[in-house]
Every structure is written in structure tokens, then in C-alpha cells.
Amino acid sequence: MPDILLIDMDAFYASVEQARRPELRGLPVIVGGAAASRGVVSTASYEARACGVRTAMPTGQARRLCPQGVFLEVDMTAYQAVSGQVVEILGRFTDLVEPVSIDEAFLDVTGSRRLFGSAQQIAAQIQKLVHVELGLSSSIGIGPTRLLAKLAAELDKPGGLTTLTKADVHGRLRALPVGKLYGIGPVAVERLRLLGVATLGQLQDVPLPVLEASFAKAAATLKQLALGGGDEPVRAGHAPPKQLGHEVTFSCDVTDEGALHACLLDLCDRSATSLRGKGLCCRTVSVKLRDEHFHTFGAQRTLQTPTSATGLIFQTASALLCELHSDGRPLRLIGVSLSGLCVEAPQLAFEDSWRQRASDAAVDAVRAKYGKAALRRAGADLAPYRQRSDLVPGARTEDE
DNA sequence: TCTGGGGTCCTAGGACCC
DNA sequence: TCTGGGGTCCTAGGACCC
């Protein structure tokens, strides 16, 4: 049996803030959308959770529940740097480290036991190093499959170190609500409830044909989840990205076509810049809109030839926006996403003139040297529509 | 309470080709 | 004049995760 570990950083963003600003330790820290009229909570420290503040809760609600809370903006660059430091510590124990998000990673330590001791001893060493070197708390789950390791990590937080075995699947885990399983969300929970299935044990017992009547092909996957998951191996390193993009929610709904296109240009510019930064091209450009009624819709277009040129990407997105927004309805969100990613091909699209490529390269060079905000495309004006920067006195503007 | 931003994966239908 | 079946690509939308 392999020994798979899942390390999950406790209240990661809030903990990073408390670690780097000691005066925040012991205080209810709430990270996310601090200045935004339409923000939600990304992470709440355990002190804030005691007030009832939860992830994904609207910031306004969090303020009412926890008026004494310290509200902070998300500083993704800082969290990514710390995430890299955590991964470095994990790499001291095995090469088989698979980061799955900014605050979680799987490790396969089966081959490390002779050098470092049992899986439990390795997990304890990791927790200690992460605490001593980074000042952060983590929970680690151990199991023979990824699913059981993940479940184990969630059983005892924060600071837990929990092991689950295959035997637990038919024992202590039978009472677990199905919604605790990775991949079973609110919709699936409700559909299962209609079948009389609420717990892991009931999911084990329900006949497959009954499940198939409601879930078709997905029924087999559900059954596998109920038995502790499959045997997908831990793969070293990050998987290559399949899609990348940016989106923004306006502080007030926007109808103005010019403003929308200016915003779209900024989103295309940022997306294309990170595309080129990774040495990638895209074939498909998607535009996503959300209207005042929170209805989300979108459209996409696939190009004949992959591109990384800001100009062509914006031109494509702009045409999609015109089609999608012909009725001029008020919008609360606009987003751009690039997919069909491939490594930069020598064959370039007809529209990728040398002039455009030279301009993109120059922009990338300036940003690499002076920071992402050093340059903005003419017409890519987001400032008046960004979250609250126009409404909060003294708030930082987009000025460089 | 009034709903972020970054992703992955899946499904269903239609176009098109053989 | 009417009509099969398989494969692939594309689009739109949605569930789900952190």
C-alpha cells in the first residue's frame, strides 16, 4: 500500500498575514475584497471564524458578524511566494510532490520511509519545519489513496495529523455526509438526497442501477468515491495550464460600450502577457459576462492558428463582446479566458505582424524590469470601474 | 446575506467528414 | 428520394474545487 500525504495549510492567506505582521496574531483577520462593495471573504483566520465568518461570505456580512475584524486585501504575490517555500520543504522528503492549489499538495512518501521513518513520522517532521521556518500551521492527512489522504486532512483542523485506512471506509467513515467527498457538491448532494442517500455508507449500499438512473456514467465514479477512491498516482510537479484568464466584477453595473471595451482590452492585455510569460500560445478566446440578475453567459471563438499577440486576442474578444452585448443590458462582470494552449509555435498567424510582436515584446520587457503596473495599453482604462477604488476616499488608484 | 477570481472537468448538441 | 453510423472538432453551459 502506498503512503500518500495531503498537506493543507490552515487558513492560509490569513495565516501568512499574521506570520509577517506579528501585531495581527490573535486578532480576527479577514482577507479578501476589503475595499470592494461586492467582495467576498477569501480566508478568515480562526479567530474570525469564531464570529461565524466563512470563506465565500460577502464582505458586508462578515463586517456585521465581526465588526472588530481586521480586513485585508488579497496579496496573491506574497501568498504564492510562501507557497513556493512550503513546496521546497516538502521536496526535502520526496521528489513526488504534486501541488494541487496554492495551499495544498499531495506527496507520495512510500519510497522515503527507509530514510525518514514512517509516513506519520514524516508528516510530523513536515509540520514542525513548516511551523519553525515559516511560522505557519498545517493539517496533514495520510492514506493509501489521494481521496483518503484528503479526507483525513479535513477530519482534524487546524494542526491535525490523521491517518485513514481502507478499513475505515467500511467503519468510522460510513456516517460521513456525502458532501464531504471531493467532487460531490451541493447539486449532487441534493440529487443523492432524493435517492435516500445522505451518508458515505448509504452510498456504498445503494445498488448501482439505482445510481445510474440518476447519474448515468457518473454513477461508477460515485461508487468509487464511496469505496475510498481509485489509485491515481501522485505526479511530480505542476500540471501544465490548460486555460488562463482574468475577470473583474464592477463596483456598479456598467452599460457603457466604450467602458466595457476599455476594460476588455486591459483583461486581454494581462492575459496575453502571462501567456507569453509562460512561452505559450492560445487557439481559443472566450468572453464571459454576468448581468445585473447574476445570469452568466459567454461565447468563444477558435482561431485558425495559435497566437499570443495582444492585438489579435483583443480583436477577437472585442467581436465576441459586441455579439454578446447587443442588447446593452447592465453588466456586473466581464472576463476573458484563453484556452487551447500550446507551446509557442514558429508558425505565426497572418495577423501576427512583426510590428505587433515587437510591440508586445517591448511591453513585456518593460514590465519584467519595472513591474506589471509600469505600462498600460492606450485605451485599457480600468480605473473608474474597478472595485471601489473610485468610491473610497484616499484609496489607491490605478495611477502609476 | 446578495453573491470574487483563479482554475479543471464534463455533457450535450451541431457541423462536418468518411 | 431517403437516409446509417462513427469520429472529430467546436460551442455553450454548468458543477465543482480552493
Short mmCIF file of C-alpha atoms (C1' of nucleotides) in Angstrom, two decimals:
data_model
loop_
_atom_site.label_atom_id
_atom_site.label_comp_id
_atom_site.label_asym_id
_atom_site.label_seq_id
_atom_site.Cartn_x
_atom_site.Cartn_y
_atom_site.Cartn_z
CA MET A 1 0.00 0.00 0.00
CA PRO A 2 1.36 3.41 -0.92
CA ASP A 3 1.59 6.14 1.69
CA ILE A 4 0.06 9.30 0.32
CA LEU A 5 0.08 12.55 2.27
CA LEU A 6 -2.06 15.61 1.71
CA ILE A 7 -0.80 18.77 3.36
CA ASP A 8 -3.37 21.53 3.69
CA MET A 9 -2.26 24.90 5.06
CA ASP A 10 -4.60 26.18 7.78
CA ALA A 11 -6.38 29.47 6.96
CA PHE A 12 -3.54 30.08 4.55
CA TYR A 13 -3.90 33.73 3.43
CA ALA A 14 -4.84 34.94 6.91
CA SER A 15 -2.00 32.94 8.49
CA VAL A 16 0.56 34.39 6.07
CA GLU A 17 -0.60 37.88 7.06
CA GLN A 18 -0.34 37.03 10.76
CA ALA A 19 3.08 35.46 10.30
CA ARG A 20 4.54 38.51 8.58
CA ARG A 21 2.76 41.06 10.81
CA PRO A 22 3.05 39.86 14.41
CA GLU A 23 0.70 42.60 15.63
CA LEU A 24 -2.12 40.71 13.85
CA ARG A 25 -1.58 37.47 15.78
CA GLY A 26 -4.56 36.55 17.89
CA LEU A 27 -6.79 39.02 16.05
CA PRO A 28 -9.68 38.14 13.72
CA VAL A 29 -8.09 38.63 10.29
CA ILE A 30 -10.29 38.54 7.19
CA VAL A 31 -8.60 38.52 3.78
CA GLY A 32 -10.40 39.39 0.57
CA GLY A 33 -12.34 42.19 -1.05
CA ALA A 34 -11.65 44.52 1.83
CA ALA A 35 -12.35 47.74 -0.07
CA ALA A 36 -14.82 46.30 -2.53
CA SER A 37 -18.53 46.91 -2.36
CA ARG A 38 -19.01 43.50 -3.94
CA GLY A 39 -16.26 41.48 -2.35
CA VAL A 40 -16.34 38.10 -0.66
CA VAL A 41 -14.13 36.58 2.01
CA SER A 42 -11.20 34.57 0.66
CA THR A 43 -9.89 33.39 4.01
CA ALA A 44 -10.82 34.08 7.61
CA SER A 45 -8.42 33.40 10.49
CA TYR A 46 -9.67 31.01 13.15
CA GLU A 47 -10.31 33.99 15.42
CA ALA A 48 -12.66 35.41 12.75
CA ARG A 49 -14.29 32.03 12.18
CA ALA A 50 -15.27 32.07 15.84
CA CYS A 51 -17.52 35.04 14.94
CA GLY A 52 -19.15 33.00 12.18
CA VAL A 53 -17.15 34.43 9.28
CA ARG A 54 -16.69 31.91 6.47
CA THR A 55 -14.95 31.66 3.10
CA ALA A 56 -17.05 33.00 0.17
CA MET A 57 -19.25 35.04 2.50
CA PRO A 58 -19.99 38.59 1.23
CA THR A 59 -17.62 41.02 2.93
CA GLY A 60 -20.53 43.15 4.12
CA GLN A 61 -21.98 40.25 6.03
CA ALA A 62 -18.56 39.49 7.52
CA ARG A 63 -18.32 43.10 8.75
CA ARG A 64 -21.65 42.80 10.51
CA LEU A 65 -20.68 39.50 12.15
CA CYS A 66 -17.20 40.67 13.07
CA PRO A 67 -17.03 44.47 13.30
CA GLN A 68 -13.73 44.29 15.21
CA GLY A 69 -12.17 42.25 12.36
CA VAL A 70 -9.02 43.33 10.52
CA PHE A 71 -10.00 43.37 6.84
CA LEU A 72 -7.12 42.99 4.35
CA GLU A 73 -6.81 42.93 0.57
CA VAL A 74 -5.59 39.74 -1.10
CA ASP A 75 -1.82 39.87 -1.75
CA MET A 76 -1.51 36.93 -4.11
CA THR A 77 2.14 37.59 -4.91
CA ALA A 78 3.07 37.19 -1.24
CA TYR A 79 1.00 34.02 -0.82
CA GLN A 80 2.50 32.47 -3.94
CA ALA A 81 5.99 33.12 -2.62
CA VAL A 82 5.19 31.41 0.70
CA SER A 83 3.51 28.55 -1.16
CA GLY A 84 6.78 28.01 -3.02
CA GLN A 85 8.64 27.87 0.30
CA VAL A 86 6.26 25.20 1.58
CA VAL A 87 6.78 23.14 -1.58
CA GLU A 88 10.55 23.46 -1.09
CA ILE A 89 10.26 21.98 2.40
CA LEU A 90 8.14 19.10 1.07
CA GLY A 91 10.78 18.42 -1.58
CA ARG A 92 13.30 17.56 1.14
CA PHE A 93 11.36 14.34 1.80
CA THR A 94 10.44 13.14 -1.71
CA ASP A 95 10.53 14.14 -5.36
CA LEU A 96 6.90 13.07 -5.67
CA VAL A 97 5.33 16.39 -4.65
CA GLU A 98 2.23 17.46 -6.56
CA PRO A 99 0.92 20.92 -5.66
CA VAL A 100 -2.83 20.97 -6.33
CA SER A 101 -3.54 24.54 -5.29
CA ILE A 102 -1.78 27.41 -3.61
CA ASP A 103 -2.29 25.88 -0.16
CA GLU A 104 -2.42 22.12 -0.78
CA ALA A 105 -0.09 19.45 -2.08
CA PHE A 106 -0.03 15.67 -2.36
CA LEU A 107 3.14 13.71 -1.56
CA ASP A 108 3.90 10.05 -2.12
CA VAL A 109 6.34 9.10 0.63
CA THR A 110 6.27 5.34 0.02
CA GLY A 111 9.90 5.42 -1.11
CA SER A 112 11.05 7.77 1.65
CA ARG A 113 10.24 5.60 4.65
CA ARG A 114 13.67 3.98 4.93
CA LEU A 115 15.32 7.37 5.03
CA PHE A 116 12.88 9.39 7.15
CA GLY A 117 10.72 6.91 9.07
CA SER A 118 7.01 6.09 8.85
CA ALA A 119 4.53 8.26 6.99
CA GLN A 120 3.35 9.61 10.35
CA GLN A 121 6.91 10.49 11.37
CA ILE A 122 7.50 12.23 8.03
CA ALA A 123 4.26 14.19 8.39
CA ALA A 124 5.23 15.29 11.91
CA GLN A 125 8.65 16.46 10.66
CA ILE A 126 7.00 18.44 7.85
CA GLN A 127 4.58 20.14 10.23
CA LYS A 128 7.43 21.08 12.53
CA LEU A 129 9.60 22.50 9.72
CA VAL A 130 6.72 24.48 8.26
CA HIS A 131 5.98 25.91 11.69
CA VAL A 132 9.57 26.71 12.64
CA GLU A 133 10.72 28.08 9.28
CA LEU A 134 7.55 29.82 8.10
CA GLY A 135 5.53 30.31 11.26
CA LEU A 136 2.53 28.54 9.71
CA SER A 137 0.19 25.80 10.86
CA SER A 138 -0.79 22.92 8.60
CA SER A 139 -3.00 19.85 8.67
CA ILE A 140 -1.78 16.60 7.13
CA GLY A 141 -3.82 13.59 6.12
CA ILE A 142 -2.32 10.17 5.40
CA GLY A 143 -3.98 7.42 3.41
CA PRO A 144 -3.49 4.73 0.77
CA THR A 145 -5.29 6.84 -1.84
CA ARG A 146 -5.42 10.54 -2.64
CA LEU A 147 -9.09 10.66 -1.64
CA LEU A 148 -8.47 9.13 1.79
CA ALA A 149 -5.46 11.38 2.42
CA LYS A 150 -7.58 14.40 1.55
CA LEU A 151 -10.45 13.26 3.76
CA ALA A 152 -8.05 12.56 6.60
CA ALA A 153 -6.61 16.09 6.45
CA GLU A 154 -10.07 17.55 6.84
CA LEU A 155 -11.06 15.44 9.83
CA ASP A 156 -8.91 17.37 12.28
CA LYS A 157 -8.14 21.02 11.59
CA PRO A 158 -6.20 23.07 12.34
CA GLY A 159 -2.92 21.37 13.08
CA GLY A 160 -4.19 17.81 12.67
CA LEU A 161 -2.25 14.72 11.68
CA THR A 162 -4.73 11.99 10.77
CA THR A 163 -4.40 8.59 9.13
CA LEU A 164 -7.17 6.73 7.34
CA THR A 165 -7.04 3.16 6.04
CA LYS A 166 -9.19 1.21 3.60
CA ALA A 167 -10.78 -0.46 6.61
CA ASP A 168 -12.05 2.92 7.84
CA VAL A 169 -14.13 3.18 4.67
CA HIS A 170 -16.36 0.38 5.99
CA GLY A 171 -16.10 1.54 9.57
CA ARG A 172 -15.79 5.02 11.01
CA LEU A 173 -16.35 6.77 7.68
CA ARG A 174 -19.75 5.25 6.96
CA ALA A 175 -21.52 8.04 8.81
CA LEU A 176 -19.70 10.77 6.84
CA PRO A 177 -22.08 13.08 4.90
CA VAL A 178 -21.60 12.54 1.15
CA GLY A 179 -21.00 16.27 0.67
CA LYS A 180 -17.64 15.87 2.42
CA LEU A 181 -16.31 13.81 -0.51
CA TYR A 182 -14.16 15.64 -3.04
CA GLY A 183 -16.23 16.18 -6.17
CA ILE A 184 -19.66 15.95 -4.53
CA GLY A 185 -21.08 19.46 -4.36
CA PRO A 186 -24.49 20.91 -3.45
CA VAL A 187 -26.21 19.74 -6.65
CA ALA A 188 -25.06 16.15 -6.33
CA VAL A 189 -25.88 16.17 -2.60
CA GLU A 190 -29.48 17.14 -3.38
CA ARG A 191 -29.85 14.57 -6.14
CA LEU A 192 -28.48 11.88 -3.82
CA ARG A 193 -30.83 13.00 -1.07
CA LEU A 194 -33.76 12.35 -3.39
CA LEU A 195 -32.50 8.77 -3.70
CA GLY A 196 -32.37 8.47 0.08
CA VAL A 197 -28.57 8.68 0.14
CA ALA A 198 -27.05 11.07 2.66
CA THR A 199 -24.00 9.28 4.05
CA LEU A 200 -20.99 7.51 2.67
CA GLY A 201 -22.33 4.18 3.98
CA GLN A 202 -25.64 4.66 2.20
CA LEU A 203 -23.74 5.50 -0.98
CA GLN A 204 -21.87 2.20 -0.61
CA ASP A 205 -25.10 0.28 -0.15
CA VAL A 206 -27.30 1.81 -2.88
CA PRO A 207 -27.47 -0.54 -5.90
CA LEU A 208 -25.53 0.69 -8.92
CA PRO A 209 -28.56 0.60 -11.30
CA VAL A 210 -30.43 2.96 -8.94
CA LEU A 211 -27.50 5.35 -9.04
CA GLU A 212 -27.20 5.03 -12.82
CA ALA A 213 -30.83 6.02 -13.31
CA SER A 214 -29.99 9.43 -11.83
CA PHE A 215 -26.32 9.90 -12.63
CA ALA A 216 -25.70 7.88 -15.82
CA LYS A 217 -21.97 7.44 -16.36
CA ALA A 218 -21.05 9.40 -13.23
CA ALA A 219 -22.61 6.64 -11.09
CA ALA A 220 -19.49 4.50 -11.36
CA THR A 221 -17.34 7.40 -10.19
CA LEU A 222 -19.63 7.94 -7.20
CA LYS A 223 -19.35 4.29 -6.25
CA GLN A 224 -15.58 4.53 -6.42
CA LEU A 225 -15.63 7.60 -4.18
CA ALA A 226 -17.75 5.67 -1.66
CA LEU A 227 -15.07 2.98 -1.52
CA GLY A 228 -12.22 5.38 -0.85
CA GLY A 229 -11.24 6.40 -4.34
CA GLY A 230 -9.10 4.98 -7.11
CA ASP A 231 -5.37 4.55 -7.33
CA GLU A 232 -4.37 7.59 -9.37
CA PRO A 233 -0.70 8.13 -8.61
CA VAL A 234 0.86 11.33 -7.26
CA ARG A 235 2.62 13.06 -10.15
CA ALA A 236 5.63 15.27 -9.53
CA GLY A 237 5.33 18.96 -10.30
CA HIS A 238 2.60 21.25 -11.55
CA ALA A 239 0.41 20.10 -14.43
CA PRO A 240 0.78 22.46 -17.42
CA PRO A 241 -2.04 25.03 -17.56
CA LYS A 242 -4.97 24.34 -19.90
CA GLN A 243 -6.55 27.73 -19.68
CA LEU A 244 -5.74 31.14 -18.26
CA GLY A 245 -7.60 34.40 -17.98
CA HIS A 246 -8.79 37.31 -15.91
CA GLU A 247 -12.15 38.68 -14.89
CA VAL A 248 -13.39 41.64 -12.93
CA THR A 249 -16.58 42.50 -11.07
CA PHE A 250 -17.50 46.18 -11.27
CA SER A 251 -18.35 48.16 -8.19
CA CYS A 252 -21.53 49.30 -10.02
CA ASP A 253 -23.21 47.73 -13.06
CA VAL A 254 -21.86 49.05 -16.38
CA THR A 255 -23.72 49.58 -19.66
CA ASP A 256 -21.32 51.89 -21.47
CA GLU A 257 -19.88 50.14 -24.52
CA GLY A 258 -16.68 52.20 -24.51
CA ALA A 259 -16.01 51.44 -20.88
CA LEU A 260 -16.59 47.73 -21.46
CA HIS A 261 -14.16 47.63 -24.36
CA ALA A 262 -11.54 49.55 -22.39
CA CYS A 263 -11.89 47.03 -19.60
CA LEU A 264 -11.78 44.15 -22.06
CA LEU A 265 -8.52 45.47 -23.50
CA ASP A 266 -6.95 45.54 -20.05
CA LEU A 267 -8.07 41.95 -19.36
CA CYS A 268 -6.79 40.76 -22.76
CA ASP A 269 -3.50 42.56 -22.20
CA ARG A 270 -2.93 40.98 -18.80
CA SER A 271 -3.94 37.52 -20.04
CA ALA A 272 -1.76 37.72 -23.16
CA THR A 273 1.18 38.95 -21.09
CA SER A 274 1.03 35.94 -18.77
CA LEU A 275 0.55 33.69 -21.80
CA ARG A 276 3.78 34.99 -23.35
CA GLY A 277 5.49 34.86 -19.97
CA LYS A 278 4.91 31.10 -19.96
CA GLY A 279 6.04 30.70 -23.56
CA LEU A 280 2.55 29.67 -24.65
CA CYS A 281 0.07 30.45 -27.43
CA CYS A 282 -3.70 30.00 -27.40
CA ARG A 283 -6.15 28.92 -30.09
CA THR A 284 -9.41 29.81 -28.37
CA VAL A 285 -10.52 33.15 -26.95
CA SER A 286 -13.56 33.25 -24.62
CA VAL A 287 -15.50 36.19 -23.24
CA LYS A 288 -17.68 35.83 -20.16
CA LEU A 289 -20.34 38.27 -18.98
CA ARG A 290 -22.60 38.40 -15.93
CA ASP A 291 -25.65 40.64 -15.93
CA GLU A 292 -27.43 42.52 -13.17
CA HIS A 293 -29.55 39.44 -12.41
CA PHE A 294 -26.40 37.36 -11.88
CA HIS A 295 -27.05 35.45 -15.08
CA THR A 296 -23.73 34.33 -16.53
CA PHE A 297 -23.25 33.75 -20.24
CA GLY A 298 -20.43 33.74 -22.74
CA ALA A 299 -19.07 32.92 -26.14
CA GLN A 300 -15.83 31.65 -27.57
CA ARG A 301 -14.03 31.64 -30.88
CA THR A 302 -11.31 29.32 -32.11
CA LEU A 303 -8.63 30.80 -34.35
CA GLN A 304 -7.10 29.01 -37.32
CA THR A 305 -3.61 29.49 -35.93
CA PRO A 306 -2.42 29.79 -32.33
CA THR A 307 -1.42 33.25 -31.20
CA SER A 308 -0.02 35.14 -28.22
CA ALA A 309 -0.47 38.62 -29.71
CA THR A 310 -2.42 41.05 -27.53
CA GLY A 311 -3.81 42.77 -30.63
CA LEU A 312 -5.34 39.69 -32.21
CA ILE A 313 -6.65 38.39 -28.89
CA PHE A 314 -8.34 41.72 -28.16
CA GLN A 315 -9.74 41.96 -31.69
CA THR A 316 -11.32 38.51 -31.28
CA ALA A 317 -12.63 39.22 -27.78
CA SER A 318 -13.98 42.57 -28.89
CA ALA A 319 -16.03 40.97 -31.68
CA LEU A 320 -17.41 38.43 -29.20
CA LEU A 321 -18.35 41.20 -26.76
CA CYS A 322 -20.28 43.05 -29.50
CA GLU A 323 -22.26 39.90 -30.30
CA LEU A 324 -22.95 39.05 -26.66
CA HIS A 325 -23.89 42.54 -25.57
CA SER A 326 -26.00 43.75 -28.47
CA ASP A 327 -28.89 44.45 -26.09
CA GLY A 328 -26.78 46.76 -23.93
CA ARG A 329 -28.01 45.29 -20.66
CA PRO A 330 -26.25 46.31 -17.43
CA LEU A 331 -23.29 44.09 -16.60
CA ARG A 332 -21.63 43.37 -13.27
CA LEU A 333 -18.77 41.21 -14.54
CA ILE A 334 -16.61 40.82 -17.61
CA GLY A 335 -13.94 38.21 -18.15
CA VAL A 336 -11.53 36.88 -20.74
CA SER A 337 -10.12 33.39 -20.92
CA LEU A 338 -7.57 31.84 -23.27
CA SER A 339 -7.59 28.09 -23.92
CA GLY A 340 -6.36 25.55 -26.42
CA LEU A 341 -2.89 26.34 -25.08
CA CYS A 342 0.23 25.09 -26.81
CA VAL A 343 3.91 25.93 -26.72
CA GLU A 344 4.74 28.93 -28.82
CA ALA A 345 4.81 27.75 -32.43
CA PRO A 346 7.23 29.08 -35.04
CA GLN A 347 4.30 29.30 -37.46
CA LEU A 348 2.53 32.56 -36.68
CA ALA A 349 -0.89 33.75 -37.71
CA PHE A 350 -1.15 36.10 -40.66
CA GLU A 351 -2.35 38.85 -38.32
CA ASP A 352 0.73 38.45 -36.13
CA SER A 353 2.67 41.08 -37.97
CA TRP A 354 6.24 41.74 -36.93
CA ARG A 355 5.16 45.16 -35.73
CA GLN A 356 2.71 43.66 -33.21
CA ARG A 357 5.21 41.11 -31.99
CA ALA A 358 7.86 43.76 -31.50
CA SER A 359 5.40 45.92 -29.57
CA ASP A 360 4.32 43.01 -27.34
CA ALA A 361 7.94 42.07 -26.69
CA ALA A 362 8.80 45.65 -25.74
CA VAL A 363 5.84 45.85 -23.35
CA ASP A 364 6.81 42.53 -21.76
CA ALA A 365 10.41 43.70 -21.32
CA VAL A 366 9.41 46.94 -19.58
CA ARG A 367 7.03 45.07 -17.27
CA ALA A 368 9.63 42.44 -16.47
CA LYS A 369 12.01 45.19 -15.40
CA TYR A 370 9.70 47.69 -13.70
CA GLY A 371 6.68 45.63 -12.62
CA LYS A 372 3.30 44.72 -14.06
CA ALA A 373 1.82 48.17 -13.49
CA ALA A 374 4.65 50.00 -15.25
CA LEU A 375 2.78 50.16 -18.56
CA ARG A 376 -0.80 50.24 -19.64
CA ARG A 377 -2.13 49.88 -23.17
CA ALA A 378 -3.62 53.07 -24.55
CA GLY A 379 -7.36 52.73 -24.07
CA ALA A 380 -7.07 50.00 -21.46
CA ASP A 381 -8.58 52.06 -18.73
CA LEU A 382 -9.97 50.11 -15.86
CA ALA A 383 -9.60 52.57 -13.00
CA PRO A 384 -13.11 54.04 -12.86
CA TYR A 385 -14.73 50.60 -12.96
CA ARG A 386 -12.53 48.62 -10.62
CA GLN A 387 -13.69 47.58 -7.25
CA ARG A 388 -14.39 50.62 -5.18
CA SER A 389 -11.13 52.41 -6.00
CA ASP A 390 -13.33 55.26 -7.26
CA LEU A 391 -15.54 55.32 -4.21
CA VAL A 392 -13.22 55.02 -1.26
CA PRO A 393 -11.63 58.32 -0.26
CA GLY A 394 -7.87 58.07 -0.38
CA ALA A 395 -7.93 54.60 -1.89
CA ARG A 396 -5.07 53.68 -4.15
CA THR A 397 -5.90 54.43 -7.77
CA GLU A 398 -4.50 52.79 -10.87
CA ASP A 399 -2.07 55.67 -11.34
CA GLU A 400 1.48 54.51 -11.90
"C1'" DT B 1 -26.98 37.83 3.03
"C1'" DC B 2 -26.77 39.47 -2.35
"C1'" DT B 3 -23.37 36.68 -4.19
"C1'" DG B 4 -14.72 37.06 -6.10
"C1'" DG B 5 -11.27 35.24 -9.06
"C1'" DG B 6 -8.48 31.58 -10.41
"C1'" DG B 7 -8.98 27.19 -12.39
"C1'" DT B 8 -10.48 21.74 -14.09
"C1'" DC B 9 -13.61 18.62 -15.97
"C1'" DC B 10 -17.93 17.03 -18.08
"C1'" DT B 11 -22.07 16.99 -21.12
"C1'" DA B 12 -24.93 17.80 -24.98
"C1'" DG B 13 -25.83 19.31 -29.46
"C1'" DG B 14 -24.47 20.60 -34.10
"C1'" DA B 15 -21.33 20.72 -38.12
"C1'" DC B 16 -18.65 18.17 -40.92
"C1'" DC B 17 -16.31 14.18 -42.93
"C1'" DC B 18 -15.99 9.43 -44.49
"C1'" DT C 1 -35.63 10.07 -52.77
"C1'" DC C 2 -34.41 8.98 -48.39
"C1'" DT C 3 -31.18 8.18 -45.02
"C1'" DG C 4 -26.84 4.92 -41.24
"C1'" DG C 5 -23.16 5.21 -38.13
"C1'" DG C 6 -18.70 6.55 -36.28
"C1'" DG C 7 -15.24 10.01 -35.34
"C1'" DT C 8 -13.65 14.65 -34.52
"C1'" DC C 9 -13.98 19.41 -33.67
"C1'" DC C 10 -16.35 23.28 -31.85
"C1'" DT C 11 -19.58 25.83 -28.80
"C1'" DA C 12 -22.32 26.82 -24.63
"C1'" DG C 13 -23.24 25.97 -20.15
"C1'" DG C 14 -22.68 24.12 -15.63
"C1'" DA C 15 -20.74 21.54 -11.46
"C1'" DC C 16 -17.08 21.66 -8.66
"C1'" DC C 17 -12.66 22.98 -6.17
"C1'" DC C 18 -9.58 26.34 -3.49
#
